[in-house]
CSV table of C-alpha atoms in Angstrom, one decimal:
chain,number,residue,atom,x,y,z
A,1,UNK,CA,-5.8,17.3,-3.4
A,2,UNK,CA,-2.7,15.2,-3.3
A,3,UNK,CA,-0.2,16.7,-5.9
A,4,UNK,CA,2.1,13.8,-6.7
A,5,UNK,CA,-0.3,11.6,-4.8
A,6,UNK,CA,-3.4,12.7,-6.8
A,7,UNK,CA,-5.8,10.6,-8.9
A,8,UNK,CA,-7.3,10.6,-12.4
A,9,UNK,CA,-11.0,9.8,-12.7
A,10,UNK,CA,-12.9,9.1,-15.9
A,11,UNK,CA,-15.8,6.9,-17.1
A,12,UNK,CA,-15.9,4.9,-13.8
A,13,UNK,CA,-12.2,4.4,-13.6
A,14,UNK,CA,-10.2,5.8,-10.7
A,15,UNK,CA,-6.4,5.7,-11.1
A,16,UNK,CA,-3.6,6.9,-8.8
A,17,UNK,CA,-1.0,8.9,-10.8
A,18,UNK,CA,1.8,8.9,-8.3
A,19,UNK,CA,2.4,6.6,-5.3
A,20,UNK,CA,0.6,3.2,-5.6
A,21,UNK,CA,1.5,1.2,-2.5
A,22,UNK,CA,1.8,1.7,1.2
A,23,UNK,CA,4.4,0.5,3.6
A,24,UNK,CA,4.6,0.9,7.4
A,25,UNK,CA,1.0,2.1,7.9
A,26,UNK,CA,1.9,2.6,11.6
A,27,UNK,CA,3.6,5.9,10.6
A,28,UNK,CA,0.3,7.1,9.0
A,29,UNK,CA,-1.6,6.1,12.1
A,30,UNK,CA,0.6,8.4,14.1
A,31,UNK,CA,0.0,11.3,11.7
A,32,UNK,CA,-3.7,10.8,11.8
A,33,UNK,CA,-3.7,10.5,15.6
A,34,UNK,CA,-2.1,14.0,15.7
A,35,UNK,CA,-5.4,15.3,14.2
A,36,UNK,CA,-7.5,13.1,16.6
A,37,UNK,CA,-8.4,10.9,13.6
A,38,UNK,CA,-8.5,7.1,13.6
A,39,UNK,CA,-6.8,6.0,10.4
A,40,UNK,CA,-8.5,2.6,10.4
A,41,UNK,CA,-11.9,4.2,10.8
A,42,UNK,CA,-11.3,6.7,8.0
A,43,UNK,CA,-9.7,4.3,5.5
A,44,UNK,CA,-10.0,0.7,4.5
A,45,UNK,CA,-6.4,-0.7,4.4
A,46,UNK,CA,-6.1,-3.9,2.5
A,47,UNK,CA,-3.0,-6.1,3.1
A,48,UNK,CA,-1.6,-7.6,-0.1
A,49,UNK,CA,-0.6,-11.2,-0.8
A,50,UNK,CA,1.6,-11.4,-2.8
A,51,UNK,CA,3.2,-8.1,-1.9
A,52,UNK,CA,4.5,-8.0,-5.5
A,53,UNK,CA,5.9,-10.2,-8.2
A,54,UNK,CA,9.3,-9.9,-9.9
A,55,UNK,CA,9.2,-11.1,-13.5
A,56,UNK,CA,12.2,-11.8,-15.8
A,57,UNK,CA,12.3,-12.0,-19.6
A,58,UNK,CA,12.9,-15.8,-19.5
A,59,UNK,CA,9.7,-16.5,-17.6
A,60,UNK,CA,11.3,-16.8,-14.2
A,61,UNK,CA,9.2,-15.2,-11.5
A,62,UNK,CA,9.6,-14.6,-7.7
A,63,UNK,CA,6.7,-13.7,-5.5
A,64,UNK,CA,7.4,-11.6,-2.4
A,65,UNK,CA,4.8,-12.5,0.2
A,66,UNK,CA,3.9,-11.2,3.7
A,67,UNK,CA,5.7,-14.3,5.2
A,68,UNK,CA,9.4,-15.1,5.4
A,69,UNK,CA,8.8,-18.8,4.8
A,70,UNK,CA,6.4,-18.3,1.9
A,71,UNK,CA,8.9,-15.8,0.2
A,72,UNK,CA,11.8,-18.3,0.8
A,73,UNK,CA,9.7,-21.0,-0.8
A,74,UNK,CA,9.1,-18.9,-3.9
A,75,UNK,CA,12.9,-18.0,-4.0
A,76,UNK,CA,13.6,-21.8,-3.7
A,77,UNK,CA,11.9,-22.4,-7.0
A,78,UNK,CA,14.7,-20.3,-8.6
A,79,UNK,CA,17.6,-21.2,-6.3
A,80,UNK,CA,17.6,-23.4,-3.2
A,81,UNK,CA,20.9,-22.0,-2.2
A,82,UNK,CA,19.6,-18.5,-2.3
A,83,UNK,CA,16.4,-19.5,-0.4
A,84,UNK,CA,18.7,-20.5,2.5
A,85,UNK,CA,20.6,-17.3,2.0
A,86,UNK,CA,17.4,-15.3,2.2
A,87,UNK,CA,16.6,-16.8,5.6
A,88,UNK,CA,20.1,-15.7,6.8
A,89,UNK,CA,19.5,-12.3,5.4
A,90,UNK,CA,16.2,-12.0,7.3
A,91,UNK,CA,17.9,-13.1,10.5
A,92,UNK,CA,20.6,-10.6,10.1
A,93,UNK,CA,18.2,-7.8,9.3
A,94,UNK,CA,16.2,-8.6,12.4
A,95,UNK,CA,19.4,-8.2,14.5
A,96,UNK,CA,20.2,-5.0,12.7
A,97,UNK,CA,16.7,-3.6,13.3
A,98,UNK,CA,16.9,-4.5,17.0
A,99,UNK,CA,20.4,-2.9,17.3
A,100,UNK,CA,19.3,0.3,15.4
A,101,UNK,CA,16.2,0.6,17.6
A,102,UNK,CA,18.2,0.2,20.8
A,103,UNK,CA,20.9,2.5,19.8
A,104,UNK,CA,19.0,5.3,18.1
A,105,UNK,CA,15.4,5.1,19.4
A,106,UNK,CA,15.5,3.7,23.0
A,107,UNK,CA,19.1,4.8,23.7
A,108,UNK,CA,19.2,2.6,26.8
A,109,UNK,CA,20.7,-0.6,25.6
A,110,UNK,CA,24.1,-1.9,26.7
A,111,UNK,CA,26.6,-1.7,23.9
A,112,UNK,CA,28.2,-4.9,25.1
A,113,UNK,CA,25.3,-6.9,23.7
A,114,UNK,CA,26.4,-5.8,20.2
A,115,UNK,CA,30.1,-6.0,20.7
A,116,UNK,CA,30.6,-9.5,19.2
A,117,UNK,CA,32.9,-9.8,16.2
A,118,UNK,CA,30.0,-11.1,14.0
A,119,UNK,CA,27.8,-8.1,14.9
A,120,UNK,CA,30.6,-5.6,14.4
A,121,UNK,CA,31.3,-7.2,11.0
A,122,UNK,CA,27.6,-7.0,10.1
A,123,UNK,CA,27.3,-3.4,11.2
A,124,UNK,CA,30.3,-2.5,9.1
A,125,UNK,CA,28.8,-4.2,6.1
A,126,UNK,CA,25.8,-1.9,6.4
A,127,UNK,CA,27.8,1.3,6.7
A,128,UNK,CA,26.3,4.2,4.6
A,129,UNK,CA,29.7,4.3,2.9
A,130,UNK,CA,28.9,0.9,1.3
A,131,UNK,CA,26.2,0.2,-1.3
A,132,UNK,CA,23.0,-1.9,-1.6
A,133,UNK,CA,24.9,-4.0,-4.2
A,134,UNK,CA,27.4,-5.0,-1.6
A,135,UNK,CA,24.5,-6.2,0.6
A,136,UNK,CA,23.1,-8.5,-2.1
A,137,UNK,CA,26.6,-9.7,-3.0
A,138,UNK,CA,27.1,-10.6,0.6
A,139,UNK,CA,24.2,-13.0,0.6
A,140,UNK,CA,23.2,-14.1,-2.8
A,141,UNK,CA,24.9,-15.9,-5.8
A,142,UNK,CA,22.1,-15.7,-8.4
A,143,UNK,CA,21.6,-12.6,-10.5
A,144,UNK,CA,17.9,-13.2,-10.2
A,145,UNK,CA,18.1,-12.6,-6.4
A,146,UNK,CA,20.6,-9.9,-6.5
A,147,UNK,CA,18.2,-8.0,-8.8
A,148,UNK,CA,15.1,-8.9,-6.8
A,149,UNK,CA,16.6,-7.7,-3.5
A,150,UNK,CA,18.0,-4.4,-4.9
A,151,UNK,CA,15.8,-3.1,-7.7
A,152,UNK,CA,13.6,-1.3,-5.2
A,153,UNK,CA,16.1,1.6,-4.9
A,154,UNK,CA,15.8,2.4,-8.6
A,155,UNK,CA,12.4,3.9,-7.9
A,156,UNK,CA,14.1,6.4,-5.5
A,157,UNK,CA,16.3,7.5,-8.4
A,158,UNK,CA,19.6,5.7,-7.5
A,159,UNK,CA,21.3,2.6,-8.8
A,160,UNK,CA,22.1,-0.2,-6.3
A,161,UNK,CA,25.8,0.5,-6.7
A,162,UNK,CA,25.4,4.0,-5.4
A,163,UNK,CA,22.6,3.8,-2.9
A,164,UNK,CA,23.7,3.5,0.7
A,165,UNK,CA,23.7,0.0,2.2
A,166,UNK,CA,21.1,0.5,4.9
A,167,UNK,CA,18.5,0.7,2.1
A,168,UNK,CA,19.2,-2.9,1.5
A,169,UNK,CA,16.9,-3.6,4.5
A,170,UNK,CA,13.9,-2.5,2.5
A,171,UNK,CA,12.9,-6.0,1.3
A,172,UNK,CA,13.1,-7.3,4.9
A,173,UNK,CA,10.7,-4.6,6.1
A,174,UNK,CA,8.3,-5.4,3.2
A,175,UNK,CA,8.2,-9.1,3.9
A,176,UNK,CA,8.0,-8.7,7.7
A,177,UNK,CA,5.6,-5.7,7.9
A,178,UNK,CA,3.6,-6.0,4.7
A,179,UNK,CA,2.5,-3.9,1.7
A,180,UNK,CA,-0.9,-2.4,1.7
A,181,UNK,CA,-3.6,-0.9,-0.6
A,182,UNK,CA,-6.2,1.7,0.4
A,183,UNK,CA,-9.7,0.9,-1.0
A,184,UNK,CA,-10.5,3.6,-3.5
A,185,UNK,CA,-6.8,4.3,-4.2
A,186,UNK,CA,-3.8,5.8,-2.5
A,187,UNK,CA,-5.2,9.3,-3.1
A,188,UNK,CA,-7.8,8.6,-0.4
A,189,UNK,CA,-5.0,9.2,2.1
A,190,UNK,CA,-4.4,12.7,0.8
A,191,UNK,CA,-8.1,13.4,0.8
A,192,UNK,CA,-8.5,12.2,4.4
A,193,UNK,CA,-5.5,14.2,5.5
A,194,UNK,CA,-7.0,17.3,3.8
A,195,UNK,CA,-10.3,16.8,5.6
A,196,UNK,CA,-8.5,16.3,8.9
A,197,UNK,CA,-6.4,19.5,8.3
A,198,UNK,CA,-9.6,21.4,7.5
A,199,UNK,CA,-11.4,20.3,10.6
A,200,UNK,CA,-8.6,21.7,12.7
A,201,UNK,CA,-8.9,25.1,11.0
A,202,UNK,CA,-6.4,24.6,8.2
A,203,UNK,CA,-6.9,26.2,4.8
A,204,UNK,CA,-5.9,24.4,1.6
A,205,UNK,CA,-4.9,26.6,-1.3
A,206,UNK,CA,-4.9,24.6,-4.5
A,207,UNK,CA,-3.5,25.8,-7.9
A,208,UNK,CA,-1.7,28.7,-6.2
A,209,UNK,CA,1.7,28.8,-7.8
A,210,UNK,CA,4.5,30.0,-5.5
A,211,UNK,CA,6.9,32.3,-7.3
A,212,UNK,CA,9.2,33.3,-4.5
A,213,UNK,CA,10.0,32.1,-1.0
A,214,UNK,CA,10.4,35.2,1.1
A,215,UNK,CA,13.5,35.4,3.4
A,216,UNK,CA,14.3,37.7,6.3
A,217,UNK,CA,16.8,37.5,9.1
A,218,UNK,CA,18.3,34.3,7.7
A,219,UNK,CA,15.0,32.3,7.7
A,220,UNK,CA,12.0,31.8,5.5
A,221,UNK,CA,9.2,34.2,6.4
A,222,UNK,CA,6.5,33.4,3.8
A,223,UNK,CA,5.8,33.1,0.1
A,224,UNK,CA,4.8,35.3,-2.8
A,225,UNK,CA,2.4,33.8,-5.3
A,226,UNK,CA,2.6,34.2,-9.1
A,227,UNK,CA,-0.4,36.6,-8.9
A,228,UNK,CA,1.5,38.9,-6.5
A,229,UNK,CA,-0.2,37.9,-3.3
A,230,UNK,CA,2.1,37.6,-0.2
A,231,UNK,CA,1.5,35.1,2.5
A,232,UNK,CA,3.5,35.4,5.7
A,233,UNK,CA,4.3,32.3,7.7
A,234,UNK,CA,6.3,31.1,10.7
A,235,UNK,CA,7.6,28.2,8.6
A,236,UNK,CA,7.8,27.3,4.9
A,237,UNK,CA,8.0,23.7,3.8
A,238,UNK,CA,8.9,23.1,0.1
A,239,UNK,CA,8.1,19.8,-1.5
A,240,UNK,CA,9.7,20.9,-4.8
A,241,UNK,CA,13.1,19.5,-5.7
A,242,UNK,CA,16.4,21.2,-4.5
A,243,UNK,CA,17.0,23.0,-7.8
A,244,UNK,CA,13.5,24.5,-8.0
A,245,UNK,CA,13.5,25.5,-4.4
A,246,UNK,CA,17.0,27.0,-4.0
A,247,UNK,CA,17.7,28.3,-7.5
A,248,UNK,CA,14.2,29.4,-8.7
A,249,UNK,CA,12.3,30.3,-5.6
A,250,UNK,CA,14.8,31.4,-2.9
A,251,UNK,CA,16.3,34.9,-3.8
A,252,UNK,CA,20.0,34.5,-4.9
A,253,UNK,CA,21.2,37.0,-2.3
A,254,UNK,CA,19.7,34.9,0.5
A,255,UNK,CA,22.1,32.0,0.0
A,256,UNK,CA,25.9,31.7,-0.1
A,257,UNK,CA,27.2,31.5,-3.6
A,258,UNK,CA,29.1,28.3,-2.9
A,259,UNK,CA,25.8,26.6,-1.9
A,260,UNK,CA,24.0,27.7,-5.0
A,261,UNK,CA,27.0,26.4,-7.1
A,262,UNK,CA,26.7,23.0,-5.4
A,263,UNK,CA,23.0,22.8,-6.0
A,264,UNK,CA,23.5,23.6,-9.7
A,265,UNK,CA,26.0,20.8,-9.9
A,266,UNK,CA,23.8,18.2,-8.3
A,267,UNK,CA,23.3,15.1,-10.5
A,268,UNK,CA,19.7,14.3,-11.2
A,269,UNK,CA,18.1,10.9,-10.7
A,270,UNK,CA,16.4,8.9,-13.4
A,271,UNK,CA,13.0,9.9,-14.7
A,272,UNK,CA,9.8,7.9,-15.4
A,273,UNK,CA,7.2,7.6,-18.0
A,274,UNK,CA,3.7,6.6,-16.8
A,275,UNK,CA,0.8,5.3,-18.9
A,276,UNK,CA,-2.7,4.7,-17.6
A,277,UNK,CA,-4.6,2.0,-19.4
A,278,UNK,CA,-8.3,1.1,-19.2
A,279,UNK,CA,-8.7,-2.4,-20.8
A,280,UNK,CA,-11.3,-5.2,-20.9
A,281,UNK,CA,-10.3,-7.9,-18.4
A,282,UNK,CA,-8.7,-10.8,-20.3
A,283,UNK,CA,-6.6,-13.9,-19.3
A,284,UNK,CA,-3.4,-11.9,-19.5
A,285,UNK,CA,-4.5,-9.1,-17.2
A,286,UNK,CA,-6.5,-11.4,-14.9
A,287,UNK,CA,-3.2,-13.3,-14.2
A,288,UNK,CA,-1.5,-10.1,-12.9
A,289,UNK,CA,-1.2,-9.6,-9.2
A,290,UNK,CA,-1.7,-6.1,-7.7
A,291,UNK,CA,2.0,-5.2,-8.3
A,292,UNK,CA,4.4,-6.6,-10.9
A,293,UNK,CA,8.0,-5.5,-11.6
A,294,UNK,CA,9.4,-6.7,-15.0
A,295,UNK,CA,13.2,-6.7,-14.5
A,296,UNK,CA,16.2,-7.9,-16.5
A,297,UNK,CA,18.2,-10.6,-14.8
A,298,UNK,CA,21.2,-8.3,-14.4
A,299,UNK,CA,20.7,-4.7,-13.7
A,300,UNK,CA,24.2,-3.5,-14.5
A,301,UNK,CA,23.6,-2.6,-18.2
A,302,UNK,CA,20.3,-0.9,-17.3
A,303,UNK,CA,21.9,1.2,-14.6
A,304,UNK,CA,24.8,2.2,-16.9
A,305,UNK,CA,22.4,3.5,-19.5
A,306,UNK,CA,20.0,5.2,-17.1
A,307,UNK,CA,22.5,6.9,-14.8
A,308,UNK,CA,25.7,7.3,-16.8
A,309,UNK,CA,25.1,7.2,-20.5
A,310,UNK,CA,21.6,8.8,-20.5
A,311,UNK,CA,20.3,6.6,-23.2
A,312,UNK,CA,17.3,4.1,-23.1
A,313,UNK,CA,18.4,0.8,-21.5
A,314,UNK,CA,18.6,-2.4,-23.6
A,315,UNK,CA,15.8,-3.9,-21.4
A,316,UNK,CA,13.2,-1.6,-19.9
A,317,UNK,CA,12.4,-1.9,-16.2
A,318,UNK,CA,8.6,-1.7,-16.1
A,319,UNK,CA,6.3,-1.6,-13.1
A,320,UNK,CA,2.7,-2.6,-13.6
A,321,UNK,CA,0.1,-1.9,-11.0
A,322,UNK,CA,-3.3,-3.6,-11.4
A,323,UNK,CA,-5.4,-2.2,-8.5
A,324,UNK,CA,-8.4,-4.0,-9.8
A,325,UNK,CA,-6.8,-7.3,-8.6
A,326,UNK,CA,-7.6,-6.2,-5.1
A,327,UNK,CA,-10.2,-3.3,-5.4
A,328,UNK,CA,-13.2,-3.6,-7.7
A,329,UNK,CA,-14.0,0.1,-7.0
A,330,UNK,CA,-11.1,1.2,-9.2
A,331,UNK,CA,-12.9,0.3,-12.5
A,332,UNK,CA,-16.3,-0.7,-13.9
A,333,UNK,CA,-17.3,-4.4,-13.8
A,334,UNK,CA,-15.4,-6.6,-16.3
A,335,UNK,CA,-12.7,-4.0,-16.9
A,336,UNK,CA,-9.1,-3.5,-15.5
A,337,UNK,CA,-7.2,-0.4,-14.6
A,338,UNK,CA,-3.5,-0.6,-15.3
A,339,UNK,CA,-0.8,1.8,-14.2
A,340,UNK,CA,2.4,1.2,-16.2
A,341,UNK,CA,5.7,3.0,-15.2
A,342,UNK,CA,8.9,2.7,-17.1
A,343,UNK,CA,12.3,4.1,-15.9
A,344,UNK,CA,14.0,6.4,-18.4
A,345,UNK,CA,17.0,8.7,-18.3
A,346,UNK,CA,16.4,12.2,-16.8
A,347,UNK,CA,17.6,13.5,-20.2
A,348,UNK,CA,18.6,11.9,-23.4
A,349,UNK,CA,22.2,12.2,-24.5
A,350,UNK,CA,22.8,14.0,-27.8
A,351,UNK,CA,23.0,11.4,-30.6
């Protein structure tokens, strides 16, 4: 159970093979509550400190922690000026969070409160037409900080120069709301959701390849499996990518030709290469926190190669998850489980 969020188990090791961290567990609590399940009773959520470490080739490191002040202190070891800028960034993000909540969630706030010249300027700077890179350029002078506050979007398949500016709030939410681990691995969430679904009468069909999404009357009406079985449904949710869903599974005569043409022309995000390692604990691995991101000081060359030239970057962006830093159940005693993810082009250019 889990698909992308599944796990690999062998010889006492348990390793997540997809997602490896949790943010905003309040959303999961709401989902579980819909099944009359108490998330905190079902799963052991462990807050992380540090949230993660950003390492650079020259030995510089920045620890992001579940405290604004502690994170600013770590940033101050690299740049005192950018430590002060980080505090301004957090203050501005808090104002934006409040404004967005009042405008789009509560819907009952007076617009006059946010009509000051400074707030209008701030809101304009976070327009979706601007990029995450414009956000980091607004606050920080050091390339270390510009990278540390923007690399997160790489793992959603977009370079900071092309990802909409509102995603520049992600580090703020991480520092103020935390990053979490589930004891036993993130796949425990999928298992618990599967159990909750089954207790409400749901049926999970695993290893049942969908060949066609059935369409009738302008809406999806079910699916046909590779073996020929037809399953009718009031709604169909596809977790496959747009190309697989609309080009391979939805019949061609069920979609406008212009739409299929646009889907075929979609540019793809970067890909990843994941390696799972089981190693004896040693001074090197023991020094690793739960999450480490090895980044170049300047992301521009990496992004050009990944997203434009389709060739391996000069400096790899590597993410290392060491769950055994927090959770001893992920490996036998004295051993470490390591999940190593490297960003690569979605295809290699002909050379």
